[in-house]
Amino acid sequence: MNLSIIGAGSWGTALAQVLSYNFKNVFLWDIDTQVLKSIEDYHKNEKYHPNVMLAHNIIPKFDIQQAFDDADVVIVAIPTQYIRQTLKNVKLKKEKPIISASKGIEIDSLKLVSNIIQETIAIDLRYIFALSGPSFAKEVIMGLPTAVVLAGNIEIGKDLQKYLSTRTFRVYLSDDVVGAEVGGAVKNVIAIAGGISDGLGFGNNARAGLITRGLYEISKIANFYGGKPQTVYGLSGLGDLILTATGDLSRNRRFGMLIGKGYNVEDAIREIGQVVEGYTTAKAVDKLSKQYNLDLPISQMVYKVLYENLDPKVAAEMLMMRDLKTEF
């Protein structure tokens, strides 16, 4: 089969490389034609993975419609806030699996990526999947062992699971798209909180507390959207949260650390040099908490620090001094 990946960023390129062993051709489309030219001319993504020679069956596509037409399976791996605009003119000529590898919540609509894909492409929900879990792109493209979850229709997913699994990339199946998507999205916000804590020098105790209480906030949001509780404690929830809140390769954690050390948001984003999904997701989660009266104290403090210039030390003190309560 042929695979198309929409988005030739760090993650999309890593997926292309690891999955090139199982697909006849892997087509890569991106709005950045310079990235596609570097792949076409040198078999390298010089912007995101300059030291990795890409497989020769990874082929750039400069037309997004052709990328969809020529594929049997499509993976969407672009920043969440740009998905609707990017896919709005795509016409699906026949139904095929569309897999979201993007992690976020659309700010304007508060919809998950699967809903955005369904609305823009008008595809049967049975063919929409979410790929999520603890998976740094740099480690995936290096061939280091990684375990993720593919969430969606189990019967269709069984065949996909075989194509997406390699000797270094193990894929588990789940039928809970919503739970997988919420975990993948909101863990970025909690990872920023963990990074801020580390940047302030608060230590291991504080980080562990934030991860644990942050997981509880993720479970609340998953429940709101209709996800299953157990999904939050799997690879796409707890697994991804631990990785993103503790790993040195995490953009969201590094962004939070810079904020904790006194950087303003603009300088911190510039320093990271790539999209920090948790920054925009924090805005969506804050909107969600206010609109539907969800108590999400860590996420709300992250929003206040990033968007309302609340001093991170004051935010930490406000969290510690909240009314005392039972754990659950």
mmCIF file of C-alpha atoms in Angstrom:
data_model
loop_
_atom_site.group_PDB
_atom_site.id
_atom_site.type_symbol
_atom_site.label_atom_id
_atom_site.label_comp_id
_atom_site.label_asym_id
_atom_site.label_seq_id
_atom_site.Cartn_x
_atom_site.Cartn_y
_atom_site.Cartn_z
ATOM 1 C CA MET A 1 0.000 0.000 0.000
ATOM 2 C CA ASN A 2 0.935 3.658 -0.338
ATOM 3 C CA LEU A 3 0.953 6.035 2.617
ATOM 4 C CA SER A 4 0.650 9.838 2.548
ATOM 5 C CA ILE A 5 1.675 12.015 5.469
ATOM 6 C CA ILE A 6 0.314 15.538 5.598
ATOM 7 C CA GLY A 7 2.985 17.566 7.354
ATOM 8 C CA ALA A 8 6.733 17.117 6.839
ATOM 9 C CA GLY A 9 7.718 18.550 10.190
ATOM 10 C CA SER A 10 9.773 16.744 12.784
ATOM 11 C CA TRP A 11 7.006 14.247 13.664
ATOM 12 C CA GLY A 12 5.663 13.683 10.150
ATOM 13 C CA THR A 13 9.152 13.001 8.809
ATOM 14 C CA ALA A 14 9.939 10.608 11.657
ATOM 15 C CA LEU A 15 6.751 8.674 10.927
ATOM 16 C CA ALA A 16 7.611 8.589 7.227
ATOM 17 C CA GLN A 17 11.009 7.093 7.973
ATOM 18 C CA VAL A 18 9.900 4.427 10.442
ATOM 19 C CA LEU A 19 6.906 3.401 8.294
ATOM 20 C CA SER A 20 8.837 3.360 5.015
ATOM 21 C CA TYR A 21 9.715 -0.284 5.696
ATOM 22 C CA ASN A 22 6.065 -1.404 5.509
ATOM 23 C CA PHE A 23 4.665 0.727 2.674
ATOM 24 C CA LYS A 24 5.507 0.680 -1.035
ATOM 25 C CA ASN A 25 5.737 4.471 -1.136
ATOM 26 C CA VAL A 26 5.464 7.126 1.552
ATOM 27 C CA PHE A 27 4.379 10.498 0.176
ATOM 28 C CA LEU A 28 5.127 13.633 2.201
ATOM 29 C CA TRP A 29 3.254 16.910 1.711
ATOM 30 C CA ASP A 30 3.958 20.182 3.487
ATOM 31 C CA ILE A 31 3.132 23.834 2.992
ATOM 32 C CA ASP A 32 6.883 24.529 3.258
ATOM 33 C CA THR A 33 8.119 23.752 -0.255
ATOM 34 C CA GLN A 34 11.747 24.265 0.796
ATOM 35 C CA VAL A 35 11.449 21.258 3.086
ATOM 36 C CA LEU A 36 9.982 19.207 0.229
ATOM 37 C CA LYS A 37 12.766 20.332 -2.125
ATOM 38 C CA SER A 38 15.433 19.204 0.326
ATOM 39 C CA ILE A 39 13.778 15.777 0.476
ATOM 40 C CA GLU A 40 13.484 15.638 -3.318
ATOM 41 C CA ASP A 41 17.084 16.741 -3.982
ATOM 42 C CA TYR A 42 19.025 15.227 -1.075
ATOM 43 C CA HIS A 43 16.716 12.663 0.592
ATOM 44 C CA LYS A 44 17.006 14.727 3.765
ATOM 45 C CA ASN A 45 14.726 16.998 5.747
ATOM 46 C CA GLU A 46 17.410 19.596 6.300
ATOM 47 C CA LYS A 47 15.185 21.743 8.496
ATOM 48 C CA TYR A 48 14.119 19.162 11.083
ATOM 49 C CA HIS A 49 16.367 16.092 10.711
ATOM 50 C CA PRO A 50 19.477 17.283 8.842
ATOM 51 C CA ASN A 51 21.625 14.320 9.880
ATOM 52 C CA VAL A 52 19.200 11.584 8.800
ATOM 53 C CA MET A 53 19.276 10.086 5.324
ATOM 54 C CA LEU A 54 15.672 9.303 4.423
ATOM 55 C CA ALA A 55 14.528 6.121 2.727
ATOM 56 C CA HIS A 56 14.349 6.353 -1.072
ATOM 57 C CA ASN A 57 10.657 5.403 -1.120
ATOM 58 C CA ILE A 58 9.843 8.636 0.762
ATOM 59 C CA ILE A 59 8.633 10.927 -1.999
ATOM 60 C CA PRO A 60 7.631 14.612 -1.635
ATOM 61 C CA LYS A 61 4.252 15.696 -2.961
ATOM 62 C CA PHE A 62 3.766 19.362 -3.783
ATOM 63 C CA ASP A 63 -0.010 19.047 -4.270
ATOM 64 C CA ILE A 64 -2.091 18.050 -1.239
ATOM 65 C CA GLN A 65 -4.974 16.697 -3.332
ATOM 66 C CA GLN A 66 -2.595 14.392 -5.176
ATOM 67 C CA ALA A 67 -1.167 13.261 -1.842
ATOM 68 C CA PHE A 68 -4.647 12.154 -0.804
ATOM 69 C CA ASP A 69 -5.500 10.630 -4.198
ATOM 70 C CA ASP A 70 -2.359 8.503 -4.435
ATOM 71 C CA ALA A 71 -2.527 7.039 -0.920
ATOM 72 C CA ASP A 72 -4.318 4.070 0.574
ATOM 73 C CA VAL A 73 -3.787 5.476 4.075
ATOM 74 C CA VAL A 74 -3.321 9.117 5.116
ATOM 75 C CA ILE A 75 -1.695 10.439 8.304
ATOM 76 C CA VAL A 76 -2.318 14.063 9.315
ATOM 77 C CA ALA A 77 0.635 15.466 11.258
ATOM 78 C CA ILE A 78 0.290 19.248 11.210
ATOM 79 C CA PRO A 79 -0.402 21.689 14.067
ATOM 80 C CA THR A 80 -4.009 21.407 15.208
ATOM 81 C CA GLN A 81 -4.953 25.045 14.682
ATOM 82 C CA TYR A 82 -4.087 24.774 10.945
ATOM 83 C CA ILE A 83 -5.844 21.493 10.139
ATOM 84 C CA ARG A 84 -9.236 22.899 9.156
ATOM 85 C CA GLN A 85 -7.706 25.513 6.848
ATOM 86 C CA THR A 86 -5.329 22.978 5.300
ATOM 87 C CA LEU A 87 -7.934 20.285 4.596
ATOM 88 C CA LYS A 88 -10.930 22.425 3.652
ATOM 89 C CA ASN A 89 -10.407 22.092 -0.117
ATOM 90 C CA VAL A 90 -9.437 18.416 -0.140
ATOM 91 C CA LYS A 91 -11.929 16.113 -1.874
ATOM 92 C CA LEU A 92 -11.845 12.473 -0.841
ATOM 93 C CA LYS A 93 -12.619 10.398 -3.939
ATOM 94 C CA LYS A 94 -12.986 7.161 -1.992
ATOM 95 C CA GLU A 95 -13.044 6.399 1.693
ATOM 96 C CA LYS A 96 -9.746 5.371 3.212
ATOM 97 C CA PRO A 97 -8.273 5.442 6.733
ATOM 98 C CA ILE A 98 -7.314 8.936 7.883
ATOM 99 C CA ILE A 99 -5.085 8.885 10.956
ATOM 100 C CA SER A 100 -4.583 11.937 13.146
ATOM 101 C CA ALA A 101 -1.072 12.215 14.534
ATOM 102 C CA SER A 102 -1.720 15.811 15.628
ATOM 103 C CA LYS A 103 -2.288 16.656 19.289
ATOM 104 C CA GLY A 104 -4.493 19.544 20.307
ATOM 105 C CA ILE A 105 -7.949 21.090 20.646
ATOM 106 C CA GLU A 106 -9.240 23.656 18.165
ATOM 107 C CA ILE A 107 -9.545 26.957 20.017
ATOM 108 C CA ASP A 108 -12.566 28.397 18.202
ATOM 109 C CA SER A 109 -14.766 25.291 18.236
ATOM 110 C CA LEU A 110 -13.231 23.307 21.148
ATOM 111 C CA LYS A 111 -13.355 20.292 18.833
ATOM 112 C CA LEU A 112 -10.878 17.430 18.701
ATOM 113 C CA VAL A 113 -8.864 16.641 15.579
ATOM 114 C CA SER A 114 -11.063 13.682 14.602
ATOM 115 C CA ASN A 115 -14.090 15.994 14.522
ATOM 116 C CA ILE A 116 -12.221 18.563 12.422
ATOM 117 C CA ILE A 117 -11.213 15.886 9.902
ATOM 118 C CA GLN A 118 -14.747 14.504 9.734
ATOM 119 C CA GLU A 119 -16.218 17.960 9.128
ATOM 120 C CA THR A 120 -13.711 19.059 6.485
ATOM 121 C CA ILE A 121 -13.370 15.841 4.484
ATOM 122 C CA ALA A 122 -16.865 14.435 5.145
ATOM 123 C CA ILE A 123 -15.614 10.923 5.824
ATOM 124 C CA ASP A 124 -17.345 8.143 7.742
ATOM 125 C CA LEU A 125 -16.108 8.236 11.341
ATOM 126 C CA ARG A 126 -15.225 4.516 11.107
ATOM 127 C CA TYR A 127 -12.254 5.511 8.944
ATOM 128 C CA ILE A 128 -10.882 8.163 11.313
ATOM 129 C CA PHE A 129 -8.163 7.118 13.753
ATOM 130 C CA ALA A 130 -5.878 8.759 16.294
ATOM 131 C CA LEU A 131 -2.230 7.780 16.715
ATOM 132 C CA SER A 132 -0.881 8.831 20.088
ATOM 133 C CA GLY A 133 1.497 7.887 22.856
ATOM 134 C CA PRO A 134 4.985 8.621 24.233
ATOM 135 C CA SER A 135 6.967 9.190 21.050
ATOM 136 C CA PHE A 136 9.671 11.808 20.620
ATOM 137 C CA ALA A 137 10.255 12.254 16.889
ATOM 138 C CA LYS A 138 14.044 12.235 17.276
ATOM 139 C CA GLU A 139 13.996 8.823 18.954
ATOM 140 C CA VAL A 140 11.485 7.364 16.497
ATOM 141 C CA ILE A 141 13.543 8.396 13.463
ATOM 142 C CA MET A 142 16.674 6.932 15.109
ATOM 143 C CA GLY A 143 14.911 3.576 15.414
ATOM 144 C CA LEU A 144 14.765 3.518 19.201
ATOM 145 C CA PRO A 145 12.002 1.299 20.709
ATOM 146 C CA THR A 146 8.658 3.134 20.919
ATOM 147 C CA ALA A 147 5.142 2.015 21.900
ATOM 148 C CA VAL A 148 2.043 3.947 20.841
ATOM 149 C CA VAL A 149 -1.695 3.415 20.520
ATOM 150 C CA LEU A 150 -3.907 3.524 17.423
ATOM 151 C CA ALA A 151 -7.457 4.411 18.432
ATOM 152 C CA GLY A 152 -10.505 3.878 16.248
ATOM 153 C CA ASN A 153 -12.645 1.179 14.673
ATOM 154 C CA ILE A 154 -11.163 -2.130 15.827
ATOM 155 C CA GLU A 155 -11.964 -4.165 12.716
ATOM 156 C CA ILE A 156 -10.424 -1.675 10.299
ATOM 157 C CA GLY A 157 -7.713 -0.957 12.846
ATOM 158 C CA LYS A 158 -6.469 -4.557 12.934
ATOM 159 C CA ASP A 159 -5.164 -4.295 9.379
ATOM 160 C CA LEU A 160 -3.729 -0.834 9.984
ATOM 161 C CA GLN A 161 -1.988 -2.057 13.121
ATOM 162 C CA LYS A 162 0.059 -4.526 11.064
ATOM 163 C CA TYR A 163 1.157 -1.865 8.576
ATOM 164 C CA LEU A 164 2.043 0.654 11.279
ATOM 165 C CA SER A 165 4.030 -1.751 13.464
ATOM 166 C CA THR A 166 7.739 -2.316 12.865
ATOM 167 C CA ARG A 167 10.632 -3.857 14.798
ATOM 168 C CA THR A 168 11.095 -0.550 16.652
ATOM 169 C CA PHE A 169 7.576 0.932 16.560
ATOM 170 C CA ARG A 170 4.970 -1.129 18.429
ATOM 171 C CA VAL A 171 1.306 -0.177 17.953
ATOM 172 C CA TYR A 172 -1.463 -1.155 20.366
ATOM 173 C CA LEU A 173 -5.158 -0.924 19.452
ATOM 174 C CA SER A 174 -7.914 0.972 21.239
ATOM 175 C CA ASP A 175 -11.504 1.813 20.340
ATOM 176 C CA ASP A 176 -11.430 5.123 22.258
ATOM 177 C CA VAL A 177 -10.515 7.890 19.803
ATOM 178 C CA VAL A 178 -11.730 10.614 22.160
ATOM 179 C CA GLY A 179 -9.737 9.451 25.168
ATOM 180 C CA ALA A 180 -6.578 9.071 23.080
ATOM 181 C CA GLU A 181 -6.973 12.539 21.579
ATOM 182 C CA VAL A 182 -7.668 14.276 24.887
ATOM 183 C CA GLY A 183 -4.639 12.645 26.504
ATOM 184 C CA GLY A 184 -2.380 13.629 23.628
ATOM 185 C CA ALA A 185 -3.622 17.204 23.658
ATOM 186 C CA VAL A 186 -3.863 18.150 27.321
ATOM 187 C CA LYS A 187 -0.618 16.459 28.429
ATOM 188 C CA ASN A 188 1.183 19.291 26.608
ATOM 189 C CA VAL A 189 -0.401 21.847 28.936
ATOM 190 C CA ILE A 190 0.578 19.846 32.015
ATOM 191 C CA ALA A 191 4.090 19.425 30.591
ATOM 192 C CA ILE A 192 4.390 23.211 30.382
ATOM 193 C CA ALA A 193 3.398 23.376 34.040
ATOM 194 C CA GLY A 194 6.067 20.805 34.867
ATOM 195 C CA GLY A 195 8.622 22.779 32.883
ATOM 196 C CA ILE A 196 7.722 25.992 34.698
ATOM 197 C CA SER A 197 8.158 24.175 38.002
ATOM 198 C CA ASP A 198 11.573 22.885 36.922
ATOM 199 C CA GLY A 199 12.555 26.328 35.677
ATOM 200 C CA LEU A 200 11.699 27.747 39.089
ATOM 201 C CA GLY A 201 13.848 25.070 40.736
ATOM 202 C CA PHE A 202 10.971 23.482 42.648
ATOM 203 C CA GLY A 203 12.424 19.963 42.448
ATOM 204 C CA ASN A 204 11.215 16.418 41.910
ATOM 205 C CA ASN A 205 8.398 16.427 44.471
ATOM 206 C CA ALA A 206 6.657 19.324 42.765
ATOM 207 C CA ARG A 207 7.028 17.781 39.312
ATOM 208 C CA ALA A 208 5.587 14.448 40.461
ATOM 209 C CA GLY A 209 2.666 16.219 42.115
ATOM 210 C CA LEU A 210 1.935 18.223 38.974
ATOM 211 C CA ILE A 211 2.046 15.116 36.766
ATOM 212 C CA THR A 212 -0.329 13.218 39.058
ATOM 213 C CA ARG A 213 -2.821 16.026 39.593
ATOM 214 C CA GLY A 214 -2.483 16.944 35.929
ATOM 215 C CA LEU A 215 -3.497 13.423 34.980
ATOM 216 C CA TYR A 216 -6.632 13.923 37.061
ATOM 217 C CA GLU A 217 -7.424 17.059 35.031
ATOM 218 C CA ILE A 218 -6.919 15.094 31.813
ATOM 219 C CA SER A 219 -9.383 12.478 33.072
ATOM 220 C CA LYS A 220 -11.974 15.198 33.752
ATOM 221 C CA ILE A 221 -11.648 16.543 30.221
ATOM 222 C CA ALA A 222 -11.746 13.060 28.696
ATOM 223 C CA ASN A 223 -14.924 12.339 30.652
ATOM 224 C CA PHE A 224 -16.437 15.605 29.413
ATOM 225 C CA TYR A 225 -15.817 14.628 25.777
ATOM 226 C CA GLY A 226 -17.074 11.079 26.345
ATOM 227 C CA GLY A 227 -13.772 9.213 26.545
ATOM 228 C CA LYS A 228 -13.158 6.092 28.609
ATOM 229 C CA PRO A 229 -11.460 6.444 32.031
ATOM 230 C CA GLN A 230 -8.983 3.604 31.429
ATOM 231 C CA THR A 231 -7.608 5.286 28.289
ATOM 232 C CA VAL A 232 -6.208 8.119 30.396
ATOM 233 C CA TYR A 233 -4.021 5.616 32.252
ATOM 234 C CA GLY A 234 -2.629 4.092 29.053
ATOM 235 C CA LEU A 235 0.025 5.082 26.526
ATOM 236 C CA SER A 236 -1.877 8.059 25.121
ATOM 237 C CA GLY A 237 -2.516 9.494 28.590
ATOM 238 C CA LEU A 238 -0.139 8.614 31.396
ATOM 239 C CA GLY A 239 2.595 7.371 29.064
ATOM 240 C CA ASP A 240 2.654 10.499 26.924
ATOM 241 C CA LEU A 241 2.332 12.762 29.963
ATOM 242 C CA ILE A 242 5.334 11.220 31.737
ATOM 243 C CA LEU A 243 7.460 11.540 28.611
ATOM 244 C CA THR A 244 6.472 15.098 27.789
ATOM 245 C CA ALA A 245 6.669 16.391 31.360
ATOM 246 C CA THR A 246 10.076 14.867 32.117
ATOM 247 C CA GLY A 247 11.958 14.340 28.844
ATOM 248 C CA ASP A 248 14.655 16.784 27.764
ATOM 249 C CA LEU A 249 13.502 16.516 24.124
ATOM 250 C CA SER A 250 10.043 17.857 25.022
ATOM 251 C CA ARG A 251 9.358 21.232 23.416
ATOM 252 C CA ASN A 252 6.521 21.894 25.852
ATOM 253 C CA ARG A 253 8.652 21.155 28.907
ATOM 254 C CA ARG A 254 11.565 23.242 27.594
ATOM 255 C CA PHE A 255 9.173 26.080 26.802
ATOM 256 C CA GLY A 256 7.820 25.916 30.364
ATOM 257 C CA MET A 257 11.347 25.882 31.795
ATOM 258 C CA LEU A 258 12.173 29.069 29.909
ATOM 259 C CA ILE A 259 9.018 30.720 31.288
ATOM 260 C CA GLY A 260 10.010 29.603 34.797
ATOM 261 C CA LYS A 261 13.451 31.131 34.298
ATOM 262 C CA GLY A 262 11.943 34.496 33.428
ATOM 263 C CA TYR A 263 11.592 34.482 29.634
ATOM 264 C CA ASN A 264 8.505 36.119 28.168
ATOM 265 C CA VAL A 265 6.294 34.005 25.913
ATOM 266 C CA GLU A 266 7.519 35.448 22.610
ATOM 267 C CA ASP A 267 11.194 34.955 23.468
ATOM 268 C CA ALA A 268 10.560 31.439 24.764
ATOM 269 C CA ILE A 269 8.758 30.403 21.566
ATOM 270 C CA ARG A 270 11.546 31.926 19.500
ATOM 271 C CA GLU A 271 14.112 30.001 21.529
ATOM 272 C CA ILE A 272 12.289 26.688 20.965
ATOM 273 C CA GLY A 273 12.095 27.371 17.232
ATOM 274 C CA GLN A 274 9.143 25.049 16.543
ATOM 275 C CA VAL A 275 5.412 24.946 17.267
ATOM 276 C CA VAL A 276 4.662 24.516 20.988
ATOM 277 C CA GLU A 277 1.263 22.815 20.872
ATOM 278 C CA GLY A 278 0.648 23.220 24.599
ATOM 279 C CA TYR A 279 0.687 27.005 24.262
ATOM 280 C CA THR A 280 -2.397 27.088 22.039
ATOM 281 C CA THR A 281 -4.013 24.103 23.764
ATOM 282 C CA ALA A 282 -3.814 25.985 27.080
ATOM 283 C CA LYS A 283 -6.074 28.629 25.563
ATOM 284 C CA ALA A 284 -8.564 26.006 24.388
ATOM 285 C CA VAL A 285 -8.575 24.248 27.778
ATOM 286 C CA ASP A 286 -9.116 27.523 29.641
ATOM 287 C CA LYS A 287 -12.033 28.329 27.354
ATOM 288 C CA LEU A 288 -13.415 24.840 27.984
ATOM 289 C CA SER A 289 -13.128 25.194 31.767
ATOM 290 C CA LYS A 290 -14.919 28.548 31.795
ATOM 291 C CA GLN A 291 -17.617 27.627 29.295
ATOM 292 C CA TYR A 292 -18.519 24.342 30.975
ATOM 293 C CA ASN A 293 -17.522 25.077 34.583
ATOM 294 C CA LEU A 294 -14.763 22.458 34.795
ATOM 295 C CA ASP A 295 -12.363 22.771 37.728
ATOM 296 C CA LEU A 296 -8.913 22.503 36.115
ATOM 297 C CA PRO A 297 -6.612 24.480 38.418
ATOM 298 C CA ILE A 298 -3.223 23.537 36.917
ATOM 299 C CA SER A 299 -4.348 24.166 33.344
ATOM 300 C CA GLN A 300 -5.992 27.427 34.360
ATOM 301 C CA MET A 301 -2.808 28.648 36.054
ATOM 302 C CA VAL A 302 -0.774 27.788 32.961
ATOM 303 C CA TYR A 303 -3.184 29.923 30.942
ATOM 304 C CA LYS A 304 -2.878 32.823 33.376
ATOM 305 C CA VAL A 305 0.920 32.670 33.273
ATOM 306 C CA LEU A 306 1.074 32.495 29.467
ATOM 307 C CA TYR A 307 -1.765 34.818 28.504
ATOM 308 C CA GLU A 308 -2.331 37.115 31.489
ATOM 309 C CA ASN A 309 1.275 37.592 32.614
ATOM 310 C CA LEU A 310 0.732 36.082 36.050
ATOM 311 C CA ASP A 311 4.059 35.615 37.821
ATOM 312 C CA PRO A 312 4.871 31.851 37.829
ATOM 313 C CA LYS A 313 5.848 31.982 41.509
ATOM 314 C CA VAL A 314 2.513 33.572 42.379
ATOM 315 C CA ALA A 315 0.715 30.917 40.306
ATOM 316 C CA ALA A 316 2.503 28.167 42.221
ATOM 317 C CA GLU A 317 1.576 29.730 45.543
ATOM 318 C CA MET A 318 -2.061 30.059 44.448
ATOM 319 C CA LEU A 319 -2.135 26.351 43.580
ATOM 320 C CA MET A 320 -0.615 25.368 46.925
ATOM 321 C CA MET A 321 -3.006 27.575 48.901
ATOM 322 C CA ARG A 322 -6.261 26.415 47.308
ATOM 323 C CA ASP A 323 -8.978 25.134 49.648
ATOM 324 C CA LEU A 324 -8.065 21.747 51.095
ATOM 325 C CA LYS A 325 -10.034 18.781 49.736
ATOM 326 C CA THR A 326 -10.093 14.992 49.293
ATOM 327 C CA GLU A 327 -7.902 13.598 46.504
ATOM 328 C CA PHE A 328 -10.764 12.373 44.280
#
